[in-house]
DNA sequence: TGCTATAGTATAAAAAAAGGTACTGTAATG
DNA sequence: CATTACAGTACCTTTTTTTATACTATAGCA
């Protein structure tokens, strides 16, 4: 990653934990509090492939943001949940979400403004 | 992007504005307040290519996070600065930064803990 | 016996992001 | 007269990320 700015610029570190096409929405669902099984998550994210879900969950698990519990049953049962540490991401995601909503609104406002001046 | 969750999960939107290998550090430098010329930024980010710097700045400009001012001189002078709107990202980046720093510390703590138990 | 659900893995291919190098025009500088 | 600084663009290659498809084992059910 970055060589310079050892302590000055560390958002990248946080971003690495959040970024990945599906990570935010995985976290969103897990932050609802209820542990979710692999296939439950799959149903909540209809367009994700099994592979991507596995990969992202593994990464989140490695960072101890997500906990993986295996129930030794057949057919297998594996539950994913947010760790207490992972909960510390909650305010960040909340802030990002709010900014995102405002950003979208702003864009739409600009768009309608432009459309108005065009039709004048 | 995501099809589901029209309003529920909007961090992705914010993330899109921040994400890109160099965007966070570009924003970090511009958030210091002083407008920076293209080559000043290049010197601050020694490993970035001209191409990537241009691309990322263009994206930030399109989202009105960064302002680009051309001074019609020869040799050319172009200054980049954070817009007032872009300033609204400041608290987000600050939070991300703080989480990042804590995350690194935590990782190092875990590492030394492991090394200790190994040598026990 | 064949089908379903479960939680994945393996392999290859496609798409997206990033990088590398060369090139542009003009003024000032040595 | 050659070189440097400036702010890029053009073109191509490499790397990374994501997608697509097929496959695994086992129990329960009809």
GROMACS .gro file of C-alpha atoms (C1' of nucleotides) in nm:
model
  300
    1UNK     CA    1   0.000   0.000   0.000
    2UNK     CA    2   0.123   0.349   0.075
    3UNK     CA    3   0.486   0.388   0.170
    4UNK     CA    4   0.471   0.744   0.296
    5UNK     CA    5   0.271   0.890   0.582
    6UNK     CA    6   0.301   0.607   0.830
    7UNK     CA    7   0.051   0.746   1.074
    8UNK     CA    8  -0.091   1.051   0.900
    9UNK     CA    9  -0.310   0.880   0.645
   10UNK     CA   10  -0.466   0.562   0.772
   11UNK     CA   11  -0.813   0.563   0.620
   12UNK     CA   12  -0.693   0.309   0.370
   13UNK     CA   13  -0.665   0.055   0.647
   14UNK     CA   14  -1.025   0.101   0.746
   15UNK     CA   15  -1.128   0.108   0.384
   16UNK     CA   16  -0.960  -0.224   0.317
   17UNK     CA   17  -1.187  -0.379   0.576
   18UNK     CA   18  -1.498  -0.235   0.421
   19UNK     CA   19  -1.419  -0.239   0.055
   20UNK     CA   20  -1.496  -0.514  -0.187
   21UNK     CA   21  -1.801  -0.517  -0.405
   22UNK     CA   22  -2.015  -0.702  -0.153
   23UNK     CA   23  -1.863  -0.631   0.185
   24UNK     CA   24  -2.072  -0.329   0.276
   25UNK     CA   25  -2.398  -0.506   0.209
   26UNK     CA   26  -2.283  -0.819   0.390
   27UNK     CA   27  -2.197  -0.607   0.690
   28UNK     CA   28  -2.524  -0.424   0.660
   29UNK     CA   29  -2.718  -0.746   0.696
   30UNK     CA   30  -2.504  -0.885   0.974
   31UNK     CA   31  -2.523  -0.558   1.163
   32UNK     CA   32  -2.895  -0.618   1.199
   33UNK     CA   33  -2.781  -0.838   1.486
   34UNK     CA   34  -2.913  -1.179   1.394
   35UNK     CA   35  -2.657  -1.444   1.301
   36UNK     CA   36  -2.708  -1.559   0.946
   37UNK     CA   37  -2.635  -1.887   0.777
   38UNK     CA   38  -2.438  -1.902   0.456
   39UNK     CA   39  -2.739  -1.962   0.240
   40UNK     CA   40  -2.947  -1.708   0.424
   41UNK     CA   41  -2.692  -1.450   0.324
   42UNK     CA   42  -2.701  -1.583  -0.028
   43UNK     CA   43  -3.073  -1.533  -0.043
   44UNK     CA   44  -3.035  -1.179   0.088
   45UNK     CA   45  -2.777  -1.106  -0.182
   46UNK     CA   46  -2.936  -1.273  -0.481
   47UNK     CA   47  -2.667  -1.167  -0.726
   48UNK     CA   48  -2.360  -1.276  -0.535
   49UNK     CA   49  -2.181  -1.592  -0.635
   50UNK     CA   50  -2.100  -1.855  -0.374
   51UNK     CA   51  -1.735  -1.797  -0.436
   52UNK     CA   52  -1.750  -1.422  -0.370
   53UNK     CA   53  -1.958  -1.469  -0.059
   54UNK     CA   54  -1.708  -1.720   0.073
   55UNK     CA   55  -1.411  -1.501  -0.012
   56UNK     CA   56  -1.552  -1.189   0.147
   57UNK     CA   57  -1.667  -1.371   0.457
   58UNK     CA   58  -1.323  -1.524   0.496
   59UNK     CA   59  -1.160  -1.183   0.474
   60UNK     CA   60  -1.398  -1.037   0.727
   61UNK     CA   61  -1.334  -1.333   0.951
   62UNK     CA   62  -0.958  -1.288   0.929
   63UNK     CA   63  -0.994  -0.933   1.046
   64UNK     CA   64  -1.212  -1.053   1.332
   65UNK     CA   65  -1.500  -0.841   1.212
   66UNK     CA   66  -1.713  -1.147   1.151
   67UNK     CA   67  -1.734  -1.466   1.353
   68UNK     CA   68  -1.791  -1.804   1.189
   69UNK     CA   69  -1.949  -2.082   1.392
   70UNK     CA   70  -1.972  -2.433   1.254
   71UNK     CA   71  -2.237  -2.668   1.385
   72UNK     CA   72  -2.121  -3.023   1.319
   73UNK     CA   73  -2.437  -3.145   1.153
   74UNK     CA   74  -2.542  -3.292   0.828
   75UNK     CA   75  -2.641  -3.110   0.622
   76UNK     CA   76  -2.388  -2.859   0.749
   77UNK     CA   77  -2.482  -2.548   0.939
   78UNK     CA   78  -2.253  -2.246   0.956
   79UNK     CA   79  -2.354  -1.921   1.117
   80UNK     CA   80  -2.200  -1.584   1.060
   81UNK     CA   81  -2.232  -1.291   1.296
   82UNK     CA   82  -2.068  -0.959   1.370
   83UNK     CA   83  -1.808  -0.969   1.643
   84UNK     CA   84  -1.804  -0.713   1.917
   85UNK     CA   85  -1.500  -0.565   1.750
   86UNK     CA   86  -1.685  -0.558   1.421
   87UNK     CA   87  -1.952  -0.352   1.588
   88UNK     CA   88  -1.699  -0.072   1.609
   89UNK     CA   89  -1.746  -0.032   1.234
   90UNK     CA   90  -2.110   0.047   1.284
   91UNK     CA   91  -2.077   0.425   1.333
   92UNK     CA   92  -1.847   0.445   1.033
   93UNK     CA   93  -2.092   0.265   0.811
   94UNK     CA   94  -2.373   0.475   0.948
   95UNK     CA   95  -2.184   0.795   0.860
   96UNK     CA   96  -2.099   0.664   0.516
   97UNK     CA   97  -2.459   0.572   0.463
   98UNK     CA   98  -2.581   0.916   0.559
   99UNK     CA   99  -2.330   1.086   0.335
  100UNK     CA  100  -2.429   0.850   0.056
  101UNK     CA  101  -2.795   0.937   0.087
  102UNK     CA  102  -2.719   1.308   0.090
  103UNK     CA  103  -2.488   1.268  -0.207
  104UNK     CA  104  -2.758   1.100  -0.412
  105UNK     CA  105  -3.012   1.365  -0.322
  106UNK     CA  106  -2.766   1.635  -0.418
  107UNK     CA  107  -2.702   1.474  -0.753
  108UNK     CA  108  -3.070   1.450  -0.829
  109UNK     CA  109  -3.118   1.811  -0.730
  110UNK     CA  110  -2.841   1.919  -0.967
  111UNK     CA  111  -2.995   1.708  -1.240
  112UNK     CA  112  -3.341   1.861  -1.213
  113UNK     CA  113  -3.183   2.206  -1.195
  114UNK     CA  114  -3.007   2.140  -1.525
  115UNK     CA  115  -3.322   2.008  -1.684
  116UNK     CA  116  -3.503   2.323  -1.580
  117UNK     CA  117  -3.249   2.562  -1.732
  118UNK     CA  118  -3.246   2.354  -2.050
  119UNK     CA  119  -3.619   2.391  -2.098
  120UNK     CA  120  -3.614   2.764  -2.023
  121UNK     CA  121  -2.409  -0.163  -0.818
  122UNK     CA  122  -2.664  -0.300  -0.576
  123UNK     CA  123  -3.014  -0.351  -0.703
  124UNK     CA  124  -3.181  -0.412  -0.370
  125UNK     CA  125  -3.207  -0.187  -0.068
  126UNK     CA  126  -3.267   0.143  -0.241
  127UNK     CA  127  -3.228   0.355   0.068
  128UNK     CA  128  -3.123   0.109   0.335
  129UNK     CA  129  -2.765   0.048   0.228
  130UNK     CA  130  -2.603   0.355   0.084
  131UNK     CA  131  -2.245   0.337   0.209
  132UNK     CA  132  -2.141   0.215  -0.130
  133UNK     CA  133  -2.220   0.555  -0.272
  134UNK     CA  134  -1.992   0.726  -0.028
  135UNK     CA  135  -1.731   0.459  -0.074
  136UNK     CA  136  -1.730   0.510  -0.448
  137UNK     CA  137  -1.625   0.867  -0.389
  138UNK     CA  138  -1.341   0.770  -0.162
  139UNK     CA  139  -1.226   0.444  -0.307
  140UNK     CA  140  -0.956   0.402  -0.561
  141UNK     CA  141  -0.601   0.323  -0.478
  142UNK     CA  142  -0.494   0.685  -0.452
  143UNK     CA  143  -0.808   0.881  -0.374
  144UNK     CA  144  -0.778   0.876   0.003
  145UNK     CA  145  -0.425   1.009   0.001
  146UNK     CA  146  -0.508   1.270  -0.260
  147UNK     CA  147  -0.794   1.387  -0.043
  148UNK     CA  148  -0.573   1.378   0.262
  149UNK     CA  149  -0.331   1.623   0.104
  150UNK     CA  150  -0.599   1.849  -0.037
  151UNK     CA  151  -0.781   1.854   0.295
  152UNK     CA  152  -0.479   2.030   0.442
  153UNK     CA  153  -0.645   2.333   0.285
  154UNK     CA  154  -0.383   2.464   0.046
  155UNK     CA  155  -0.461   2.433  -0.325
  156UNK     CA  156  -0.208   2.213  -0.496
  157UNK     CA  157  -0.079   2.209  -0.848
  158UNK     CA  158  -0.073   1.891  -1.049
  159UNK     CA  159   0.296   1.838  -1.012
  160UNK     CA  160   0.291   1.933  -0.645
  161UNK     CA  161   0.053   1.645  -0.590
  162UNK     CA  162   0.277   1.424  -0.795
  163UNK     CA  163   0.569   1.504  -0.572
  164UNK     CA  164   0.361   1.431  -0.265
  165UNK     CA  165   0.264   1.093  -0.411
  166UNK     CA  166   0.594   0.978  -0.555
  167UNK     CA  167   0.467   0.642  -0.674
  168UNK     CA  168   0.159   0.754  -0.861
  169UNK     CA  169   0.165   0.770  -1.238
  170UNK     CA  170   0.054   1.083  -1.418
  171UNK     CA  171  -0.224   0.883  -1.570
  172UNK     CA  172  -0.366   0.763  -1.239
  173UNK     CA  173  -0.339   1.107  -1.084
  174UNK     CA  174  -0.528   1.257  -1.374
  175UNK     CA  175  -0.795   0.989  -1.369
  176UNK     CA  176  -0.859   1.013  -0.998
  177UNK     CA  177  -0.863   1.390  -0.999
  178UNK     CA  178  -1.112   1.387  -1.284
  179UNK     CA  179  -1.340   1.156  -1.092
  180UNK     CA  180  -1.321   1.368  -0.782
  181UNK     CA  181  -1.390   1.673  -0.993
  182UNK     CA  182  -1.696   1.516  -1.148
  183UNK     CA  183  -1.838   1.453  -0.805
  184UNK     CA  184  -1.765   1.815  -0.715
  185UNK     CA  185  -1.540   1.706  -0.432
  186UNK     CA  186  -1.239   1.867  -0.594
  187UNK     CA  187  -1.222   2.192  -0.786
  188UNK     CA  188  -0.990   2.239  -1.083
  189UNK     CA  189  -0.875   2.587  -1.174
  190UNK     CA  190  -0.677   2.649  -1.490
  191UNK     CA  191  -0.456   2.954  -1.513
  192UNK     CA  192  -0.402   3.032  -1.880
  193UNK     CA  193  -0.026   3.059  -1.867
  194UNK     CA  194   0.269   2.898  -2.027
  195UNK     CA  195   0.394   2.674  -1.885
  196UNK     CA  196   0.045   2.573  -1.774
  197UNK     CA  197  -0.073   2.609  -1.417
  198UNK     CA  198  -0.361   2.407  -1.281
  199UNK     CA  199  -0.463   2.415  -0.920
  200UNK     CA  200  -0.667   2.157  -0.737
  201UNK     CA  201  -0.849   2.222  -0.414
  202UNK     CA  202  -1.123   2.073  -0.200
  203UNK     CA  203  -1.466   2.219  -0.260
  204UNK     CA  204  -1.687   2.321   0.027
  205UNK     CA  205  -1.895   2.018  -0.050
  206UNK     CA  206  -1.584   1.802  -0.046
  207UNK     CA  207  -1.515   1.927   0.303
  208UNK     CA  208  -1.819   1.730   0.414
  209UNK     CA  209  -1.608   1.419   0.362
  210UNK     CA  210  -1.362   1.539   0.622
  211UNK     CA  211  -1.531   1.388   0.928
  212UNK     CA  212  -1.577   1.059   0.746
  213UNK     CA  213  -1.213   1.040   0.656
  214UNK     CA  214  -1.119   1.140   1.007
  215UNK     CA  215  -1.328   0.858   1.151
  216UNK     CA  216  -1.189   0.611   0.903
  217UNK     CA  217  -0.841   0.725   0.988
  218UNK     CA  218  -0.895   0.677   1.358
  219UNK     CA  219  -1.041   0.333   1.310
  220UNK     CA  220  -0.749   0.248   1.085
  221UNK     CA  221  -0.494   0.348   1.344
  222UNK     CA  222  -0.675   0.149   1.614
  223UNK     CA  223  -0.703  -0.149   1.380
  224UNK     CA  224  -0.329  -0.150   1.317
  225UNK     CA  225  -0.251  -0.124   1.685
  226UNK     CA  226  -0.487  -0.408   1.759
  227UNK     CA  227  -0.325  -0.626   1.498
  228UNK     CA  228   0.021  -0.561   1.638
  229UNK     CA  229  -0.100  -0.636   1.987
  230UNK     CA  230  -0.240  -0.970   1.872
  231UNK     CA  231   0.085  -1.043   1.694
  232UNK     CA  232   0.306  -0.984   1.997
  233UNK     CA  233   0.060  -1.184   2.209
  234UNK     CA  234   0.103  -1.478   1.975
  235UNK     CA  235   0.480  -1.446   1.973
  236UNK     CA  236   0.480  -1.452   2.351
  237UNK     CA  237   0.275  -1.770   2.379
  238UNK     CA  238   0.494  -1.932   2.116
  239UNK     CA  239   0.813  -1.868   2.315
  240UNK     CA  240   0.652  -1.977   2.643
  241DT     C1'  241  -3.367  -4.470  -0.626
  242DG     C1'  242  -3.356  -3.996  -0.742
  243DC     C1'  243  -3.402  -3.533  -0.562
  244DT     C1'  244  -3.327  -3.164  -0.233
  245DA     C1'  245  -3.065  -2.877   0.092
  246DT     C1'  246  -2.636  -2.756   0.303
  247DA     C1'  247  -2.168  -2.513   0.274
  248DG     C1'  248  -1.864  -2.485   0.038
  249DT     C1'  249  -1.406  -2.575  -0.344
  250DA     C1'  250  -1.179  -2.579  -0.812
  251DT     C1'  251  -1.089  -2.400  -1.242
  252DA     C1'  252  -1.122  -2.088  -1.601
  253DA     C1'  253  -1.276  -1.670  -1.807
  254DA     C1'  254  -1.420  -1.196  -1.818
  255DA     C1'  255  -1.410  -0.734  -1.649
  256DA     C1'  256  -1.216  -0.365  -1.400
  257DA     C1'  257  -0.836  -0.119  -1.211
  258DA     C1'  258  -0.379   0.013  -1.219
  259DG     C1'  259   0.076   0.063  -1.427
  260DG     C1'  260   0.444   0.174  -1.797
  261DT     C1'  261   0.617   0.428  -2.160
  262DA     C1'  262   0.619   0.752  -2.499
  263DC     C1'  263   0.451   1.167  -2.669
  264DT     C1'  264   0.241   1.670  -2.702
  265DG     C1'  265   0.331   2.229  -2.709
  266DT     C1'  266   0.538   2.631  -2.529
  267DA     C1'  267   0.828   2.942  -2.250
  268DA     C1'  268   1.222   3.009  -1.982
  269DT     C1'  269   1.682   2.876  -1.864
  270DG     C1'  270   2.171   2.751  -1.930
  271DC     C1'  271   2.071   2.513  -2.932
  272DA     C1'  272   1.948   2.158  -2.594
  273DT     C1'  273   1.714   2.102  -2.159
  274DT     C1'  274   1.373   2.167  -1.814
  275DA     C1'  275   0.914   2.245  -1.622
  276DC     C1'  276   0.439   2.222  -1.681
  277DA     C1'  277  -0.008   1.947  -1.733
  278DG     C1'  278  -0.147   1.650  -1.937
  279DT     C1'  279  -0.303   1.245  -2.347
  280DA     C1'  280  -0.252   0.798  -2.608
  281DC     C1'  281  -0.166   0.341  -2.629
  282DC     C1'  282  -0.063  -0.093  -2.448
  283DT     C1'  283   0.037  -0.434  -2.073
  284DT     C1'  284  -0.009  -0.623  -1.627
  285DT     C1'  285  -0.246  -0.708  -1.210
  286DT     C1'  286  -0.647  -0.751  -0.938
  287DT     C1'  287  -1.117  -0.836  -0.879
  288DT     C1'  288  -1.527  -1.043  -1.003
  289DT     C1'  289  -1.806  -1.381  -1.250
  290DA     C1'  290  -1.945  -1.832  -1.438
  291DT     C1'  291  -1.978  -2.308  -1.421
  292DA     C1'  292  -1.911  -2.741  -1.254
  293DC     C1'  293  -1.816  -3.025  -0.875
  294DT     C1'  294  -1.781  -3.229  -0.367
  295DA     C1'  295  -2.018  -3.513   0.055
  296DT     C1'  296  -2.397  -3.644   0.335
  297DA     C1'  297  -2.869  -3.688   0.530
  298DG     C1'  298  -3.355  -3.675   0.472
  299DC     C1'  299  -3.761  -3.722   0.198
  300DA     C1'  300  -4.087  -3.911  -0.153
   0.00000   0.00000   0.00000
